[in-house]
Short mmCIF file of C-alpha atoms and ligand atoms in Angstrom, two decimals:
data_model
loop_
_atom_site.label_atom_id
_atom_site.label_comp_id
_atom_site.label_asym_id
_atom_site.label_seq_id
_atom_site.Cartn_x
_atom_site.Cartn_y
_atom_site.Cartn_z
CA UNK A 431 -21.36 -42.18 54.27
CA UNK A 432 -18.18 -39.80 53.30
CA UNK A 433 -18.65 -37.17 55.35
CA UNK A 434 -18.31 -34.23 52.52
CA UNK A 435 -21.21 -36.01 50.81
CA UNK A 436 -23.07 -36.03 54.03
CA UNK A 437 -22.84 -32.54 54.20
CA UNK A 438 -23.67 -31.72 50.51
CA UNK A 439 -27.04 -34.26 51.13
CA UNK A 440 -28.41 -31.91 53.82
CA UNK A 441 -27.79 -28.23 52.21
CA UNK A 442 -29.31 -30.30 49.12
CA UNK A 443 -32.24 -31.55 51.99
CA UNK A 444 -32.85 -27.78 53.27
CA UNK A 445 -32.84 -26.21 49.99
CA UNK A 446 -36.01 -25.60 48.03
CA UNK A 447 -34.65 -23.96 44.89
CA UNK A 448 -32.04 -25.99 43.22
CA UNK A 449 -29.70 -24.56 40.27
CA UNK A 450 -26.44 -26.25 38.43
CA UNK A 451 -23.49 -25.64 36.89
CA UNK A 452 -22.13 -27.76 34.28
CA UNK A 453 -18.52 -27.80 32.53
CA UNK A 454 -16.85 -29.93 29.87
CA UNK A 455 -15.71 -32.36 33.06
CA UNK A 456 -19.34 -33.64 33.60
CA UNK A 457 -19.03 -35.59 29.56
CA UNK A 458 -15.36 -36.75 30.67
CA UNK A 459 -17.24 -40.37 31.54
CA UNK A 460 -18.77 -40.58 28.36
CA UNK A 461 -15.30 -40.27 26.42
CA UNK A 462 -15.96 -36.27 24.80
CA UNK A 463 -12.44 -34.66 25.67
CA UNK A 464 -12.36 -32.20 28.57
CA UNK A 465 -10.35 -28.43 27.29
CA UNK A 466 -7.71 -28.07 29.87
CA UNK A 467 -6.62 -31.77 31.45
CA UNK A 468 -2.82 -31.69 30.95
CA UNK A 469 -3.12 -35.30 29.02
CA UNK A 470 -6.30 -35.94 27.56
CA UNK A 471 -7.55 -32.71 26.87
CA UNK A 472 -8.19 -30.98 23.82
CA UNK A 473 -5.97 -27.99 24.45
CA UNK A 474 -3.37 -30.14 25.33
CA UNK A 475 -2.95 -30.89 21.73
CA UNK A 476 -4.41 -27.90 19.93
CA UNK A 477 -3.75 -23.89 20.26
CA UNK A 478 -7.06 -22.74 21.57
CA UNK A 479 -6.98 -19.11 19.92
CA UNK A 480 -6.58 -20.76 16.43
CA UNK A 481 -9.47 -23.47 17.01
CA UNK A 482 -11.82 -21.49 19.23
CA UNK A 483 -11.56 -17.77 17.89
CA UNK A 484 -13.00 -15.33 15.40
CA UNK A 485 -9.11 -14.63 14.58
CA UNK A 486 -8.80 -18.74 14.12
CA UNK A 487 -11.84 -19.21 11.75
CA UNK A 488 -10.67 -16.21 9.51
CA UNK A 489 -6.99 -17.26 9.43
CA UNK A 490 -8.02 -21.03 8.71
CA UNK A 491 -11.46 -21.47 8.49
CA UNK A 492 -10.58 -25.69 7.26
CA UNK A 493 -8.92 -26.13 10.09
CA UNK A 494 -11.80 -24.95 12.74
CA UNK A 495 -14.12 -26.81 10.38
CA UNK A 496 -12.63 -30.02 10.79
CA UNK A 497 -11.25 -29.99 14.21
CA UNK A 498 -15.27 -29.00 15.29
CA UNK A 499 -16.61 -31.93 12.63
CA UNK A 500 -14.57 -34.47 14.42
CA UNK A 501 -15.68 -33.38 17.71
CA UNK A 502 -19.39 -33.42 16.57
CA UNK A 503 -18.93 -37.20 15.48
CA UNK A 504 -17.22 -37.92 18.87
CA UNK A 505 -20.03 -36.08 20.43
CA UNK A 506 -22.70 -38.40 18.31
CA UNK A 507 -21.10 -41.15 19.50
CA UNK A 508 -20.92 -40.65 22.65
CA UNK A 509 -23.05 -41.93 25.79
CA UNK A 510 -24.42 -39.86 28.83
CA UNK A 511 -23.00 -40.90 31.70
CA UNK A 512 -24.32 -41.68 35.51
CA UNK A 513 -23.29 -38.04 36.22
CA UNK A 514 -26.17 -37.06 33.72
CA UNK A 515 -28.80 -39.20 34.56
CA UNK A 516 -28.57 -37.91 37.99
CA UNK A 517 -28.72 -34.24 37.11
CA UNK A 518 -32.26 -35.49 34.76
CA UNK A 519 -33.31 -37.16 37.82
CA UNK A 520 -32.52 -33.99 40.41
CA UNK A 521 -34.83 -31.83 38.04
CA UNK A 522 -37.40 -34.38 39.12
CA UNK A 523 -36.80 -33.92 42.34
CA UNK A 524 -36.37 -30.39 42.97
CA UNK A 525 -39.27 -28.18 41.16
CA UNK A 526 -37.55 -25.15 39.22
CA UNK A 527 -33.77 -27.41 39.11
CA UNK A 528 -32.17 -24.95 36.55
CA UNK A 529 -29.42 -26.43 34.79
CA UNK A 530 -26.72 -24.30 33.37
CA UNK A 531 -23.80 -25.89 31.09
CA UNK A 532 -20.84 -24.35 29.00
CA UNK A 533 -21.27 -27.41 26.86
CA UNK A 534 -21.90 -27.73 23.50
CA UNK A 535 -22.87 -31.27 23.55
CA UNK A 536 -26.35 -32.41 24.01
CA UNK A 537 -25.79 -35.49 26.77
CA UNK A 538 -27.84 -33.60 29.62
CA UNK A 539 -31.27 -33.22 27.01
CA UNK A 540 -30.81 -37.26 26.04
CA UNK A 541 -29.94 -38.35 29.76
CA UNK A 542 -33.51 -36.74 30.23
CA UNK A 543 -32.91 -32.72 31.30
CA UNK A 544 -35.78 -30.68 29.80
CA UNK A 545 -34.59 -27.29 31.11
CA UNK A 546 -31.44 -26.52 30.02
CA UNK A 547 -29.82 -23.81 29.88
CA UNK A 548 -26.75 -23.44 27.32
CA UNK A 549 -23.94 -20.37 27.64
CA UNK A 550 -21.71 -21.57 24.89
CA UNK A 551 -23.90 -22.73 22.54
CA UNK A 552 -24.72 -26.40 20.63
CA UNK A 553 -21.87 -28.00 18.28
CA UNK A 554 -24.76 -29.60 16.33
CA UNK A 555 -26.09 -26.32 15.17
CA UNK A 556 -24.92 -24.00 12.41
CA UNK A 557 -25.23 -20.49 11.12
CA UNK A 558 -23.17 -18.50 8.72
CA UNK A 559 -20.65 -16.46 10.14
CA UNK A 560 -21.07 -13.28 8.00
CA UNK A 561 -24.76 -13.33 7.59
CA UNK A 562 -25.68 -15.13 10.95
CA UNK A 563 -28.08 -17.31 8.95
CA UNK A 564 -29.33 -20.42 10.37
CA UNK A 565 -28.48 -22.98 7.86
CA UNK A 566 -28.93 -26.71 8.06
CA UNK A 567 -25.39 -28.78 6.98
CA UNK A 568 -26.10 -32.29 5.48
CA UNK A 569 -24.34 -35.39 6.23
CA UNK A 570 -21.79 -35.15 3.39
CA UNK A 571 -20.75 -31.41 3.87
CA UNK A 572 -19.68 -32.12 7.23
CA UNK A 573 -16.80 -34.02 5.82
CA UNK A 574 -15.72 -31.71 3.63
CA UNK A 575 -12.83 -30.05 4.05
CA UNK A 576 -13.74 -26.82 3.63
CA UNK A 577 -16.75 -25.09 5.16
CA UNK A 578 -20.11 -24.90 3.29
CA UNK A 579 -20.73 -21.68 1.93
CA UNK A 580 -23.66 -19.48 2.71
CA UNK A 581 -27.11 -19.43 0.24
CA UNK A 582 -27.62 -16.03 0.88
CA UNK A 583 -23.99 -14.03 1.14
CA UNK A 584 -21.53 -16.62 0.06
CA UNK A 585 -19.85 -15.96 4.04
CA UNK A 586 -18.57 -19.23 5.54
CA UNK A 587 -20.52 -21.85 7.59
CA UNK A 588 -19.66 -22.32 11.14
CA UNK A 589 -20.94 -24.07 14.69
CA UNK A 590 -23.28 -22.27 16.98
CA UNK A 591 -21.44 -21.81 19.43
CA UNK A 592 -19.24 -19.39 21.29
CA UNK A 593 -15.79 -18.24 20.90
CA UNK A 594 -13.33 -16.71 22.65
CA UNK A 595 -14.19 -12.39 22.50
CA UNK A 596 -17.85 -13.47 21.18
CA UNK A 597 -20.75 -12.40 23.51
CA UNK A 598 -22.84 -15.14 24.69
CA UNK A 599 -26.52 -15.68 24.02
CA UNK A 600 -27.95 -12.66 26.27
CA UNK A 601 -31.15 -14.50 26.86
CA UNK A 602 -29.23 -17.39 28.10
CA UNK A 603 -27.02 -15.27 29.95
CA UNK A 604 -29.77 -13.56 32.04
CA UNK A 605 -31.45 -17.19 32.63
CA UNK A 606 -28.50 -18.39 33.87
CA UNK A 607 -28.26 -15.17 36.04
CA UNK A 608 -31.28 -14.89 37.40
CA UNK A 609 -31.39 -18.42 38.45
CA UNK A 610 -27.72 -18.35 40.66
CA UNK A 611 -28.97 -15.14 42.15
CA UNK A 612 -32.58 -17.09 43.25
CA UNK A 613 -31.12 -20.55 44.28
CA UNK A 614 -30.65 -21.93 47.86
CA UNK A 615 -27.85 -24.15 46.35
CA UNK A 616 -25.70 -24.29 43.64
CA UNK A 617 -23.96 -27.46 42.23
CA UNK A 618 -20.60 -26.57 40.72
CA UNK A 619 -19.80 -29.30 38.84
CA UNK A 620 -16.92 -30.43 36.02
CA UNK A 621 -15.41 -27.11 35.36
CA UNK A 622 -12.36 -25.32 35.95
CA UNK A 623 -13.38 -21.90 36.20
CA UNK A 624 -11.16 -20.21 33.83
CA UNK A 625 -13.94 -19.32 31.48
CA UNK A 626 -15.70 -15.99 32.07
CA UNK A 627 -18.48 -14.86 32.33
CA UNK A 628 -19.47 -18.46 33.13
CA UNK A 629 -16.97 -18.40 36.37
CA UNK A 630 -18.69 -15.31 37.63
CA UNK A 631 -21.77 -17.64 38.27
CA UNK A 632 -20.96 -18.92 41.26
CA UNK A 633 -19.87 -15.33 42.79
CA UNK A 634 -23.02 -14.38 42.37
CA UNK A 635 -24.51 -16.82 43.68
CA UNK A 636 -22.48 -16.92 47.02
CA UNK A 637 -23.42 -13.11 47.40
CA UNK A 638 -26.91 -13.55 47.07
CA UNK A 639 -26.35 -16.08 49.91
CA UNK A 640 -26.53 -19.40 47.88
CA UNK A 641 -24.54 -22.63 49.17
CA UNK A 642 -21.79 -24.00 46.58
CA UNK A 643 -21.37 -27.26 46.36
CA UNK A 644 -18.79 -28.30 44.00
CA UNK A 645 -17.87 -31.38 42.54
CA UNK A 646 -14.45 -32.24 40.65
CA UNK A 647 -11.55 -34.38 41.07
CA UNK A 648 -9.20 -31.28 41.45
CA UNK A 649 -9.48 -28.09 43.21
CA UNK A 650 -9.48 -25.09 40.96
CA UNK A 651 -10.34 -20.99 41.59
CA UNK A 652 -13.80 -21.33 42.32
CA UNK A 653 -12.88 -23.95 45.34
CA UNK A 654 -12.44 -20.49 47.47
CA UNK A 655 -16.41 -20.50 47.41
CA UNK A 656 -17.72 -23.52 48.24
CA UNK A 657 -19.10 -24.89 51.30
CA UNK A 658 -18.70 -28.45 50.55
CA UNK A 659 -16.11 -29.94 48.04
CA UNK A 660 -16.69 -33.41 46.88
CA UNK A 661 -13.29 -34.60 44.83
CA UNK A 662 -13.71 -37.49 42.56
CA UNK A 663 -15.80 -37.96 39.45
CA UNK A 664 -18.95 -36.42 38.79
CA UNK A 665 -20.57 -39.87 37.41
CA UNK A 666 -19.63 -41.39 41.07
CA UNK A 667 -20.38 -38.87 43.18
CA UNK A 668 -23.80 -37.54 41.83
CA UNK A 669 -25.78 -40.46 42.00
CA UNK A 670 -24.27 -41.15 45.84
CA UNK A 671 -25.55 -37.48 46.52
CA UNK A 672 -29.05 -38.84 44.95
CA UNK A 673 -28.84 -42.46 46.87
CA UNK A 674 -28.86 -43.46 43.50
CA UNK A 675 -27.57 -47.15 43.20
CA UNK A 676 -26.10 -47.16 39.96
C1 BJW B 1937 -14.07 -33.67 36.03
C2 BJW B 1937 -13.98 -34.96 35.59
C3 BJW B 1937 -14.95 -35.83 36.04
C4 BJW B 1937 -12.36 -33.90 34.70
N1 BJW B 1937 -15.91 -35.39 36.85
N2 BJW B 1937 -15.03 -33.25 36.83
C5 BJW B 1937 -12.96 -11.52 32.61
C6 BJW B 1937 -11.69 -11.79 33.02
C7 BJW B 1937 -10.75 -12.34 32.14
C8 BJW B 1937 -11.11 -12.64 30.81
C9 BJW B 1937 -12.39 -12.37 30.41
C10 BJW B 1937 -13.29 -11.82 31.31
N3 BJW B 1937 -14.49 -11.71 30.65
C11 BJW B 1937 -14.35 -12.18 29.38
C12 BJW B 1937 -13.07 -12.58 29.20
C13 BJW B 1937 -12.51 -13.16 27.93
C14 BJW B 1937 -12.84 -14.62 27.76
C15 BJW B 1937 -12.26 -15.41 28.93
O1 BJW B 1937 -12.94 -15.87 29.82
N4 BJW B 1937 -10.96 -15.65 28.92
C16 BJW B 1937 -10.30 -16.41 29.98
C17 BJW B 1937 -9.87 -17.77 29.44
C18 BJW B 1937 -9.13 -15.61 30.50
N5 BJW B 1937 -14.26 -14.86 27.65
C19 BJW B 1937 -14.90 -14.67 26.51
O2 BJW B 1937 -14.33 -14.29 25.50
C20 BJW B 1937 -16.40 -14.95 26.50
N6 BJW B 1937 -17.08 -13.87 25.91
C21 BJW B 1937 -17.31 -12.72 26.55
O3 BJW B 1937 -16.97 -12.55 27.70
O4 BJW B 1937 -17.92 -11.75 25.78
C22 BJW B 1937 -17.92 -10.39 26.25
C23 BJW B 1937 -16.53 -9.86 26.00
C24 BJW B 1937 -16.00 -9.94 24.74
C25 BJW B 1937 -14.71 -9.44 24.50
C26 BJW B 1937 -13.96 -8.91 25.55
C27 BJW B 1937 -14.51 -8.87 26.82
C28 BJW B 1937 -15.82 -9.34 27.05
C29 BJW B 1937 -16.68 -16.17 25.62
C30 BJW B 1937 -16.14 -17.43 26.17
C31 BJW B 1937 -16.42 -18.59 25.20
C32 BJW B 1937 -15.75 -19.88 25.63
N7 BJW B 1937 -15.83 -20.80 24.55
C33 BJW B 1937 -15.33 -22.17 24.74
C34 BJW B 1937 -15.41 -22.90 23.38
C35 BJW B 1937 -16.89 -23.19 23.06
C36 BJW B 1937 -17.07 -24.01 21.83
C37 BJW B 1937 -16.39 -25.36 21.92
O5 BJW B 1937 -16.81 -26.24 22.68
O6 BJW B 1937 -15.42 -25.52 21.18
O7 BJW B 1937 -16.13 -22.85 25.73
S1 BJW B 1937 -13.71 -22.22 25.46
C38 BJW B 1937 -13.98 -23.69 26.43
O8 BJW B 1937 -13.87 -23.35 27.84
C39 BJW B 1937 -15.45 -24.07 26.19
C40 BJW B 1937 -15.90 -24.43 27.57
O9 BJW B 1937 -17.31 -24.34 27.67
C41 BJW B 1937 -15.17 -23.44 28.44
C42 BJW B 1937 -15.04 -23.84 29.88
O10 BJW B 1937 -14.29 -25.01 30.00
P1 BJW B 1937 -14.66 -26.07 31.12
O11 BJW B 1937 -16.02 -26.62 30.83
O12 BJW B 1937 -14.44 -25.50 32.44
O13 BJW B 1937 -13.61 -27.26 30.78
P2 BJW B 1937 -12.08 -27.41 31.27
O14 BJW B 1937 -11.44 -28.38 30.37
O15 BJW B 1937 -11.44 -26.10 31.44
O16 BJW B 1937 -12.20 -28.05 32.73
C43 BJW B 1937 -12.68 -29.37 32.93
C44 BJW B 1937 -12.82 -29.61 34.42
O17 BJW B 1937 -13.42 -30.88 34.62
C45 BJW B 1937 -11.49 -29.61 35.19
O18 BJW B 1937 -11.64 -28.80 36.36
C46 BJW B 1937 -11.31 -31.08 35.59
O19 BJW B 1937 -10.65 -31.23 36.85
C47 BJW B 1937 -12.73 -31.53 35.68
N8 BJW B 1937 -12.95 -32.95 35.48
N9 BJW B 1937 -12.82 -35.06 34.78
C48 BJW B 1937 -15.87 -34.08 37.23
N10 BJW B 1937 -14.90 -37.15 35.67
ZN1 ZN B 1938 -24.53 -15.46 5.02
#
């Protein structure tokens, strides 16, 4: 056995309370675009203040609403991966596994993840953005190329999730909080740390005396942290933590 992996299988053996951090890397297997790779990713194409912004949706508000409707069929379309079916399978394994992810998508709930906990909201949600109104969006509106308008104020229809200078869900937040400051480990997995408060995770986790395991092909800011760093694909390298055969 690689002896990083080695390494991450016994903090993983002598730890009774699990929790994990998820970023956009984790769906890169299953073909949804990752923010920040130089080539593939979706901010290598597109200004992130004008797609993922309060500033972007007032200035444009077609323009957020398609870019996000594309992503939401790419999203639908896609797979989860071996990287998700592991994380489903380590919340077998480890009572109270608390899963934490920045993504929108929903490939950890349909790989089998009960529990999990989302900072940045779910692309396949709506609510008005004046109003905050849930609303439902059918099938047709979503190719519009416009946003539906709101029932109630006439405001304009956006995703649920979070933009830059929004505040995330506070209930989520403190979940997410309260389970890095109680865990004996903490996978950091698929994300490039750039994004707070998310990034601030595993800090406090490593002061409350956590081990940080990460996983990710490159190094990033959080790699300071971490006791064992696996580099290569999350999809590979979870199910070999696991002695998964897949
Ligand atoms: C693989 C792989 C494979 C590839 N296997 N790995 C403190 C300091 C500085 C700034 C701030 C601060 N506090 C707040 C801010 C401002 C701001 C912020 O963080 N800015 C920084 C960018 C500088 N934060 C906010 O505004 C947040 N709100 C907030 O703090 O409210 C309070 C407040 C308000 C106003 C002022 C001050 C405080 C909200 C942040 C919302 C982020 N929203 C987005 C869009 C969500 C909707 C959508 O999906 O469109 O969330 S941005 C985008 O980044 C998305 C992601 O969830 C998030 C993180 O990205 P992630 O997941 O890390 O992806 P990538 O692409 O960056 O990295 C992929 C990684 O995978 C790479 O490392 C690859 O190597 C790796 N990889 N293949 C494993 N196969
Ligand atoms: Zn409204």
């Amino acid at each position: 056995m690689n002896p990083s992996i080695a390494a991450a299988v016994e903090i993983l053996h002598n730890s009774a309370l699990v929790a994990c951090l998820t970023g956009a890397g984790v769906s890169a297997e299953s073909g949804v675009p990752t923010f920040r790779d130089a080539q593939t990713g979706l901010w290598a194409r597109y200004d992130p203040q004008r797609l993922a912004s309060p500033q972007g949706f007032a200035d444009d508000p077609g323009l957020v609403w398609r870019w996000y409707m594309a992503r939401l069929a790419g999203v639908e379309r896609a797979m989860p991966n071996a990287g998700h079916r592991a994380l489903a399978e380590m919340e077998r394994r480890w009572p109270g596994f608390a899963l934490i992810t920045q993504n929108v998508d929903d490939l950890h709930e349909r790989a089998g993840s009960t529990n999990v906990i989302h900072l940045h909201g779910n692309i396949a949600r709506f609510h008005c953005h004046d109003c905050g109104s849930s609303h439902n969006v059918q099938i047709e509106e979503r190719t519009f190329p416009q946003p539906p308008r709101c029932a109630l104020c006439g405001g304009n229809i956006r995703p649920s999730v979070v933009w830059f200078g929004e505040t995330l869900p506070h209930s989520s937040l403190a979940a997410a909080v309260a389970a890095v400051s109680a865990c004996d480990a903490l996978l950091v997995i698929g994300t490039s740390g750039l994004v707070y408060p998310a990034a601030e995770l595993p800090l406090i986790a490593k002061r409350a005396g956590s081990r940080v395991i990460e996983i990710n092909p490159e190094p990033g800011p959080l790699s300071v942290l971490t006791d064992v760093a696996l580099r290569g694909p999350s999809g590979e390298l979870l199910p070999q933590l696991l002695g998964i055969g897949e």
